[in-house]
CSV table of C-alpha atoms in Angstrom, one decimal:
chain,number,residue,atom,x,y,z
A,1,MET,CA,5.3,-17.2,17.0
A,2,SER,CA,8.6,-14.9,16.3
A,3,THR,CA,8.2,-11.1,14.3
A,4,GLY,CA,7.9,-12.0,10.9
A,5,ALA,CA,6.8,-15.1,10.8
A,6,MET,CA,4.9,-16.1,8.0
A,7,GLU,CA,1.6,-17.5,6.9
A,8,THR,CA,0.2,-17.5,3.8
A,9,GLU,CA,-4.1,-17.9,3.8
A,10,THR,CA,-6.2,-18.3,0.6
A,11,VAL,CA,-9.6,-16.2,0.5
A,12,ALA,CA,-11.7,-16.8,-1.8
A,13,THR,CA,-13.6,-13.7,-3.2
A,14,PRO,CA,-16.6,-13.1,-6.5
A,15,ALA,CA,-13.4,-12.4,-7.9
A,16,GLY,CA,-11.8,-15.8,-8.0
A,17,ASP,CA,-9.2,-16.6,-5.1
A,18,ALA,CA,-6.5,-13.8,-3.3
A,19,ARG,CA,-3.7,-14.9,-0.5
A,20,ILE,CA,-2.9,-13.0,2.4
A,21,THR,CA,0.9,-13.6,3.5
A,22,TRP,CA,0.8,-12.9,7.4
A,23,TYR,CA,3.7,-11.2,8.5
A,24,ARG,CA,3.2,-11.5,12.5
A,25,ALA,CA,4.4,-9.2,15.0
A,26,ALA,CA,5.5,-10.7,18.3
A,27,LYS,CA,5.2,-8.0,20.5
A,28,PRO,CA,1.6,-6.8,21.3
A,29,ALA,CA,0.0,-6.4,18.3
A,30,ARG,CA,-1.9,-2.5,17.6
A,31,ALA,CA,-2.7,-2.2,13.8
A,32,VAL,CA,-3.1,-4.7,11.3
A,33,VAL,CA,-1.4,-2.9,8.4
A,34,ALA,CA,-3.2,-4.7,4.9
A,35,LEU,CA,-0.5,-3.7,1.4
A,36,SER,CA,-1.8,-4.7,-1.9
A,37,HIS,CA,0.4,-4.8,-5.2
A,38,GLY,CA,-0.3,-2.3,-8.4
A,39,ALA,CA,-1.0,-3.3,-11.8
A,40,GLY,CA,1.8,-4.2,-13.5
A,41,GLY,CA,3.6,-6.1,-9.8
A,42,GLY,CA,3.2,-8.2,-6.9
A,43,ILE,CA,3.9,-8.3,-3.5
A,44,GLU,CA,7.2,-8.9,-4.0
A,45,ALA,CA,7.7,-5.1,-4.4
A,46,ARG,CA,10.6,-3.4,-2.8
A,47,ASP,CA,8.2,-0.8,-0.4
A,48,LEU,CA,6.2,-4.1,0.9
A,49,ARG,CA,8.8,-6.5,1.0
A,50,ALA,CA,10.6,-3.6,3.2
A,51,LEU,CA,7.4,-2.9,5.0
A,52,ALA,CA,6.9,-6.2,5.7
A,53,ALA,CA,10.2,-6.7,7.3
A,54,ALA,CA,10.3,-3.4,9.2
A,55,LEU,CA,6.5,-3.2,11.2
A,56,PRO,CA,5.9,-6.2,13.3
A,57,ALA,CA,9.0,-6.3,15.2
A,58,ARG,CA,7.3,-2.4,16.0
A,59,GLY,CA,4.2,-3.9,16.8
A,60,TYR,CA,2.1,-3.7,13.4
A,61,PRO,CA,1.3,-7.0,11.4
A,62,VAL,CA,1.6,-6.8,7.8
A,63,ALA,CA,-0.5,-8.7,5.8
A,64,LEU,CA,0.7,-8.9,2.1
A,65,VAL,CA,-2.6,-9.0,-0.3
A,66,GLU,CA,-2.2,-10.8,-3.5
A,67,GLN,CA,-5.3,-9.9,-5.9
A,68,PRO,CA,-7.2,-12.5,-7.1
A,69,TRP,CA,-6.0,-11.7,-10.9
A,70,ARG,CA,-2.6,-11.7,-9.8
A,71,VAL,CA,-2.6,-15.2,-8.1
A,72,ALA,CA,-4.4,-16.7,-11.1
A,73,GLY,CA,-1.6,-16.1,-13.5
A,74,LYS,CA,-3.2,-13.1,-15.5
A,75,LYS,CA,-0.5,-10.6,-16.6
A,76,LEU,CA,-3.4,-7.4,-16.5
A,77,ALA,CA,-5.1,-6.6,-13.9
A,78,PRO,CA,-8.9,-6.4,-14.2
A,79,ALA,CA,-11.2,-3.0,-14.1
A,80,PRO,CA,-11.1,-0.8,-10.9
A,81,LYS,CA,-14.7,-2.5,-9.9
A,82,THR,CA,-13.1,-5.9,-9.9
A,83,LEU,CA,-10.3,-4.9,-7.8
A,84,ASP,CA,-13.0,-3.4,-5.1
A,85,THR,CA,-14.6,-6.5,-5.0
A,86,GLY,CA,-12.1,-8.3,-4.3
A,87,TRP,CA,-10.7,-6.4,-1.8
A,88,THR,CA,-13.9,-6.3,0.2
A,89,ALA,CA,-15.0,-9.9,-0.1
A,90,LEU,CA,-11.4,-10.4,1.7
A,91,TRP,CA,-11.8,-7.4,4.3
A,92,PRO,CA,-13.5,-10.0,7.3
A,93,ALA,CA,-9.8,-11.9,6.9
A,94,LEU,CA,-7.8,-8.8,7.5
A,95,GLU,CA,-10.7,-7.9,10.4
A,96,LYS,CA,-10.4,-11.5,12.0
A,97,PRO,CA,-7.2,-10.6,14.5
A,98,GLY,CA,-9.7,-8.6,16.2
A,99,LEU,CA,-7.3,-5.2,15.5
A,100,PRO,CA,-8.1,-2.1,14.0
A,101,VAL,CA,-6.9,-2.6,10.0
A,102,VAL,CA,-5.3,0.2,7.8
A,103,ALA,CA,-5.3,0.0,4.2
A,104,GLY,CA,-3.0,0.3,2.1
A,105,GLY,CA,-1.1,-0.4,-0.4
A,106,ARG,CA,0.7,0.4,-3.8
A,107,SER,CA,-0.2,2.3,-7.0
A,108,ALA,CA,-3.7,0.8,-7.9
A,109,GLY,CA,-3.3,-0.8,-4.5
A,110,ALA,CA,-3.5,2.8,-3.0
A,111,ARG,CA,-6.9,3.5,-5.4
A,112,VAL,CA,-8.0,0.6,-4.0
A,113,ALA,CA,-7.2,1.4,-0.5
A,114,CYS,CA,-8.5,4.8,-0.9
A,115,ARG,CA,-11.7,4.7,-2.7
A,116,THR,CA,-12.6,1.5,-0.5
A,117,ALA,CA,-11.8,2.8,2.9
A,118,ARG,CA,-14.8,4.6,4.8
A,119,GLU,CA,-17.4,1.7,3.1
A,120,LEU,CA,-15.3,-0.7,5.1
A,121,GLY,CA,-13.9,0.8,7.8
A,122,ALA,CA,-10.2,1.0,7.6
A,123,GLN,CA,-8.9,3.4,10.3
A,124,ALA,CA,-6.2,5.0,8.0
A,125,VAL,CA,-4.8,5.0,4.4
A,126,LEU,CA,-1.3,4.1,3.8
A,127,ALA,CA,-1.3,5.2,-0.6
A,128,LEU,CA,2.7,4.2,-2.0
A,129,SER,CA,3.2,5.6,-5.0
A,130,PHE,CA,0.0,6.5,-5.6
A,131,PRO,CA,-0.9,7.2,-9.7
A,132,LEU,CA,-2.3,10.9,-8.7
A,133,HIS,CA,-2.1,10.9,-12.7
A,134,PRO,CA,-1.0,8.6,-16.0
A,135,PRO,CA,2.6,9.7,-17.0
A,136,GLY,CA,2.4,13.4,-19.1
A,137,ARG,CA,-1.3,13.9,-18.0
A,138,PRO,CA,-1.8,15.9,-15.2
A,139,GLU,CA,-5.2,17.1,-16.2
A,140,LYS,CA,-6.4,13.6,-16.1
A,141,SER,CA,-5.9,13.6,-12.2
A,142,ARG,CA,-7.4,10.7,-9.6
A,143,ALA,CA,-7.1,13.2,-6.6
A,144,ASP,CA,-10.7,12.6,-5.4
A,145,GLU,CA,-9.8,9.4,-4.5
A,146,LEU,CA,-7.3,10.6,-2.7
A,147,THR,CA,-9.1,13.0,-1.2
A,148,GLY,CA,-12.1,11.3,-0.9
A,149,ALA,CA,-10.7,8.6,1.3
A,150,GLY,CA,-12.2,9.7,4.5
A,151,VAL,CA,-9.9,8.3,7.1
A,152,PRO,CA,-6.2,9.5,8.0
A,153,THR,CA,-4.3,9.0,4.8
A,154,LEU,CA,-0.4,9.0,4.4
A,155,VAL,CA,0.8,9.5,0.9
A,156,VAL,CA,4.5,8.0,0.0
A,157,GLN,CA,5.8,9.5,-3.0
A,158,GLY,CA,9.2,9.6,-5.1
A,159,GLY,CA,10.4,12.3,-5.5
A,160,ARG,CA,10.3,11.6,-9.8
A,161,ASP,CA,7.5,9.6,-9.9
A,162,PRO,CA,6.0,10.4,-13.1
A,163,PHE,CA,2.5,9.9,-12.5
A,164,GLY,CA,2.9,12.5,-9.9
A,165,ARG,CA,5.2,14.3,-8.1
A,166,PRO,CA,5.1,14.9,-4.4
A,167,GLU,CA,4.8,18.5,-5.5
A,168,GLU,CA,1.5,18.0,-7.5
A,169,PHE,CA,-0.3,16.2,-4.5
A,170,PRO,CA,-3.4,18.3,-3.4
A,171,PRO,CA,-2.6,21.3,-0.3
A,172,GLY,CA,-3.1,19.4,2.9
A,173,THR,CA,-2.0,16.1,1.4
A,174,GLU,CA,0.6,13.9,4.5
A,175,ILE,CA,2.9,13.3,2.7
A,176,THR,CA,6.6,11.4,2.9
A,177,GLU,CA,8.7,12.2,-0.3
A,178,VAL,CA,11.3,9.3,-1.4
A,179,ALA,CA,14.4,11.8,-2.9
A,180,HIS,CA,15.3,10.6,-6.2
A,181,GLY,CA,12.8,8.0,-6.3
A,182,ASP,CA,11.0,6.4,-9.0
A,183,HIS,CA,7.3,5.0,-9.0
A,184,GLY,CA,8.9,1.7,-8.0
A,185,PHE,CA,11.1,3.8,-5.6
A,186,ALA,CA,14.2,2.9,-7.7
A,187,VAL,CA,16.8,5.6,-7.1
A,188,PRO,CA,19.2,6.4,-9.9
A,189,LYS,CA,23.3,5.4,-8.2
A,190,LYS,CA,24.3,9.1,-9.6
A,191,ALA,CA,21.9,10.3,-6.7
A,192,GLY,CA,24.1,8.6,-4.3
A,193,VAL,CA,21.4,7.1,-2.1
A,194,GLY,CA,21.4,3.2,-1.1
A,195,GLU,CA,18.2,0.9,-1.0
A,196,ALA,CA,18.2,0.5,2.1
A,197,GLU,CA,18.0,4.3,2.7
A,198,SER,CA,15.4,5.0,0.9
A,199,MET,CA,13.2,1.8,2.3
A,200,ALA,CA,14.4,3.4,6.0
A,201,VAL,CA,12.6,6.6,4.5
A,202,ILE,CA,9.5,4.8,3.5
A,203,THR,CA,9.5,2.6,7.4
A,204,ASP,CA,10.3,4.7,9.4
A,205,ALA,CA,7.7,7.6,7.8
A,206,VAL,CA,5.0,5.4,8.2
A,207,ALA,CA,6.1,3.7,12.4
A,208,VAL,CA,6.1,7.2,12.8
A,209,TRP,CA,3.1,7.7,11.2
A,210,LEU,CA,1.4,4.7,12.6
A,211,ASP,CA,3.1,5.5,16.3
A,212,GLY,CA,0.8,8.8,15.9
A,213,MET,CA,-2.1,7.1,16.0
A,214,PHE,CA,-1.9,3.8,17.6
A,215,GLY,CA,1.2,4.7,20.0
Protein backbone atom coordinates (compact mmCIF):
# COMPACT_ATOMS: atom_id res chain seq x y z
CA MET A 1 0.00 0.00 0.00
CA SER A 2 1.38 3.43 -0.93
CA THR A 3 2.11 6.10 1.64
CA GLY A 4 -1.00 7.95 2.73
CA ALA A 5 -3.40 5.49 1.06
CA MET A 6 -6.85 5.98 2.55
CA GLU A 7 -9.31 3.45 3.90
CA THR A 8 -12.47 4.14 5.85
CA GLU A 9 -13.84 1.96 8.60
CA THR A 10 -17.14 2.21 10.47
CA VAL A 11 -17.09 1.24 14.14
CA ALA A 12 -20.22 0.69 16.21
CA THR A 13 -20.22 2.38 19.63
CA PRO A 14 -22.88 2.85 22.34
CA ALA A 15 -23.13 6.45 21.14
CA GLY A 16 -23.76 5.42 17.51
CA ASP A 17 -21.51 4.58 14.58
CA ALA A 18 -18.12 6.27 14.45
CA ARG A 19 -15.96 6.44 11.33
CA ILE A 20 -12.18 6.12 11.04
CA THR A 21 -10.30 7.28 7.95
CA TRP A 22 -6.91 5.57 7.86
CA TYR A 23 -3.83 7.05 6.20
CA ARG A 24 -1.40 4.14 6.11
CA ALA A 25 2.38 4.33 6.30
CA ALA A 26 4.41 2.68 3.52
CA LYS A 27 7.62 2.37 5.54
CA PRO A 28 7.69 0.22 8.69
CA ALA A 29 5.16 1.91 10.94
CA ARG A 30 6.13 2.93 14.46
CA ALA A 31 2.94 4.24 16.07
CA VAL A 32 -0.63 5.10 15.14
CA VAL A 33 -1.57 8.76 15.56
CA ALA A 34 -5.33 8.88 16.22
CA LEU A 35 -6.92 12.31 15.88
CA SER A 36 -10.49 13.45 16.38
CA HIS A 37 -12.17 16.72 15.45
CA GLY A 38 -13.59 19.51 17.55
CA ALA A 39 -17.15 20.37 18.55
CA GLY A 40 -17.67 22.76 15.65
CA GLY A 41 -16.14 20.93 12.70
CA GLY A 42 -14.96 17.67 11.23
CA ILE A 43 -11.83 15.95 10.02
CA GLU A 44 -11.51 18.45 7.18
CA ALA A 45 -9.79 20.86 9.59
CA ARG A 46 -6.55 22.20 8.12
CA ASP A 47 -4.30 20.85 10.87
CA LEU A 48 -5.80 17.36 10.76
CA ARG A 49 -5.46 17.24 6.97
CA ALA A 50 -1.86 18.46 7.16
CA LEU A 51 -0.88 15.82 9.70
CA ALA A 52 -2.63 13.06 7.72
CA ALA A 53 -0.68 14.14 4.64
CA ALA A 54 2.72 14.45 6.34
CA LEU A 55 3.07 11.81 9.04
CA PRO A 56 2.60 8.52 7.10
CA ALA A 57 5.75 9.18 5.05
CA ARG A 58 7.64 9.43 8.35
CA GLY A 59 6.41 6.07 9.61
CA TYR A 60 3.29 7.16 11.48
CA PRO A 61 -0.08 6.02 10.13
CA VAL A 62 -2.81 8.53 10.94
CA ALA A 63 -6.38 7.62 11.92
CA LEU A 64 -8.79 10.53 11.58
CA VAL A 65 -11.78 9.78 13.79
CA GLU A 66 -15.29 11.13 13.22
CA GLN A 67 -17.34 10.92 16.39
CA PRO A 68 -20.83 9.38 16.16
CA TRP A 69 -22.64 12.69 16.40
CA ARG A 70 -20.76 13.95 13.36
CA VAL A 71 -21.33 10.74 11.39
CA ALA A 72 -25.05 11.06 12.16
CA GLY A 73 -25.07 14.56 10.66
CA LYS A 74 -25.87 16.39 13.87
CA LYS A 75 -24.70 19.97 14.25
CA LEU A 76 -24.07 20.01 17.99
CA ALA A 77 -21.68 17.82 19.94
CA PRO A 78 -23.11 15.86 22.88
CA ALA A 79 -21.95 16.02 26.50
CA PRO A 80 -18.30 15.18 27.28
CA LYS A 81 -19.28 11.84 28.83
CA THR A 82 -20.91 10.76 25.55
CA LEU A 83 -17.84 11.87 23.58
CA ASP A 84 -15.63 9.82 25.91
CA THR A 85 -17.91 6.79 25.50
CA GLY A 86 -17.65 6.91 21.71
CA TRP A 87 -13.86 7.33 21.77
CA THR A 88 -13.37 4.54 24.31
CA ALA A 89 -15.51 2.12 22.30
CA LEU A 90 -13.57 2.65 19.08
CA TRP A 91 -10.15 2.36 20.76
CA PRO A 92 -9.78 -1.38 19.98
CA ALA A 93 -10.00 -0.53 16.27
CA LEU A 94 -7.12 1.93 16.71
CA GLU A 95 -5.05 -0.74 18.47
CA LYS A 96 -5.75 -3.36 15.79
CA PRO A 97 -2.55 -2.67 13.78
CA GLY A 98 -0.61 -3.81 16.85
CA LEU A 99 1.26 -0.53 17.28
CA PRO A 100 1.48 1.99 20.13
CA VAL A 101 -1.33 4.53 19.84
CA VAL A 102 -0.93 8.28 20.34
CA ALA A 103 -4.33 9.73 21.24
CA GLY A 104 -5.12 13.20 20.04
CA GLY A 105 -7.44 15.66 18.45
CA ARG A 106 -8.23 19.29 18.12
CA SER A 107 -10.19 21.35 20.66
CA ALA A 108 -12.94 19.13 22.14
CA GLY A 109 -11.17 16.13 20.60
CA ALA A 110 -8.01 17.04 22.52
CA ARG A 111 -10.01 17.14 25.75
CA VAL A 112 -11.41 13.66 25.08
CA ALA A 113 -7.89 12.33 24.44
CA CYS A 114 -6.62 13.82 27.70
CA ARG A 115 -9.53 12.55 29.80
CA THR A 116 -9.25 8.97 28.54
CA ALA A 117 -5.50 8.53 27.88
CA ARG A 118 -4.56 6.78 31.08
CA GLU A 119 -7.59 4.47 31.11
CA LEU A 120 -7.07 3.39 27.49
CA GLY A 121 -3.31 2.98 27.65
CA ALA A 122 -2.44 5.71 25.16
CA GLN A 123 1.32 6.15 24.76
CA ALA A 124 1.02 9.93 24.52
CA VAL A 125 -1.45 12.74 23.78
CA LEU A 126 -1.31 15.28 20.95
CA ALA A 127 -3.50 18.23 21.92
CA LEU A 128 -4.20 20.58 19.01
CA SER A 129 -5.81 23.91 19.95
CA PHE A 130 -6.54 22.73 23.48
CA PRO A 131 -9.46 24.86 24.78
CA LEU A 132 -7.86 25.90 28.05
CA HIS A 133 -10.87 28.08 28.89
CA PRO A 134 -13.93 29.57 27.17
CA PRO A 135 -13.07 32.82 25.33
CA GLY A 136 -12.84 35.69 27.78
CA ARG A 137 -13.30 33.38 30.78
CA PRO A 138 -9.80 32.45 31.98
CA GLU A 139 -11.20 31.64 35.42
CA LYS A 140 -13.02 28.63 33.87
CA SER A 141 -9.76 26.74 33.37
CA ARG A 142 -9.61 23.18 32.04
CA ALA A 143 -5.91 22.84 32.86
CA ASP A 144 -6.66 19.90 35.15
CA GLU A 145 -7.79 17.83 32.14
CA LEU A 146 -4.53 18.56 30.37
CA THR A 147 -2.23 17.95 33.32
CA GLY A 148 -4.24 14.90 34.33
CA ALA A 149 -3.60 13.04 31.08
CA GLY A 150 -0.85 11.07 32.79
CA VAL A 151 1.20 10.48 29.62
CA PRO A 152 3.63 12.62 27.58
CA THR A 153 1.58 15.43 26.05
CA LEU A 154 2.35 17.92 23.29
CA VAL A 155 0.14 21.00 22.97
CA VAL A 156 0.08 22.82 19.62
CA GLN A 157 -1.53 26.22 20.11
CA GLY A 158 -2.18 29.31 18.01
CA GLY A 159 -0.50 32.46 19.27
CA ARG A 160 -3.82 34.32 19.33
CA ASP A 161 -6.16 31.48 20.27
CA PRO A 162 -9.03 33.02 22.30
CA PHE A 163 -9.48 29.66 24.07
CA GLY A 164 -6.00 30.00 25.57
CA ARG A 165 -2.79 31.58 24.32
CA PRO A 166 0.47 29.64 24.73
CA GLU A 167 1.65 31.79 27.64
CA GLU A 168 -1.51 30.95 29.62
CA PHE A 169 -0.71 27.24 29.89
CA PRO A 170 0.64 25.73 33.13
CA PRO A 171 4.41 25.88 33.64
CA GLY A 172 6.12 22.80 32.27
CA THR A 173 3.62 22.27 29.44
CA GLU A 174 5.37 21.03 26.30
CA ILE A 175 3.99 23.44 23.73
CA THR A 176 4.53 24.44 20.12
CA GLU A 177 3.23 27.86 19.15
CA VAL A 178 1.80 28.57 15.71
CA ALA A 179 2.57 32.27 15.40
CA HIS A 180 -0.48 34.47 14.79
CA GLY A 181 -2.77 31.42 14.61
CA ASP A 182 -6.33 31.48 15.89
CA HIS A 183 -8.26 28.48 17.28
CA GLY A 184 -8.38 26.92 13.82
CA PHE A 185 -4.74 27.89 13.08
CA ALA A 186 -5.88 30.48 10.55
CA VAL A 187 -3.33 33.31 10.23
CA PRO A 188 -4.25 36.82 9.08
CA LYS A 189 -2.77 37.94 5.77
CA LYS A 190 -1.09 40.92 7.41
CA ALA A 191 1.06 38.48 9.42
CA GLY A 192 2.99 37.65 6.25
CA VAL A 193 2.90 33.92 6.98
CA GLY A 194 1.15 31.53 4.61
CA GLU A 195 -0.98 28.55 5.59
CA ALA A 196 1.59 26.12 4.20
CA GLU A 197 4.26 27.59 6.49
CA SER A 198 1.97 27.41 9.52
CA MET A 199 1.04 23.81 8.79
CA ALA A 200 4.73 22.94 8.37
CA VAL A 201 5.38 24.30 11.86
CA ILE A 202 2.78 21.84 13.16
CA THR A 203 3.80 18.78 11.15
CA ASP A 204 7.53 19.26 11.78
CA ALA A 205 7.07 19.78 15.52
CA VAL A 206 4.80 16.74 15.83
CA ALA A 207 7.19 14.55 13.80
CA VAL A 208 10.17 15.55 15.97
CA TRP A 209 8.14 14.87 19.11
CA LEU A 210 7.06 11.46 17.83
CA ASP A 211 10.61 10.58 16.78
CA GLY A 212 11.74 11.40 20.30
CA MET A 213 9.46 8.67 21.61
CA PHE A 214 9.44 6.10 18.82
CA GLY A 215 12.53 6.90 16.73
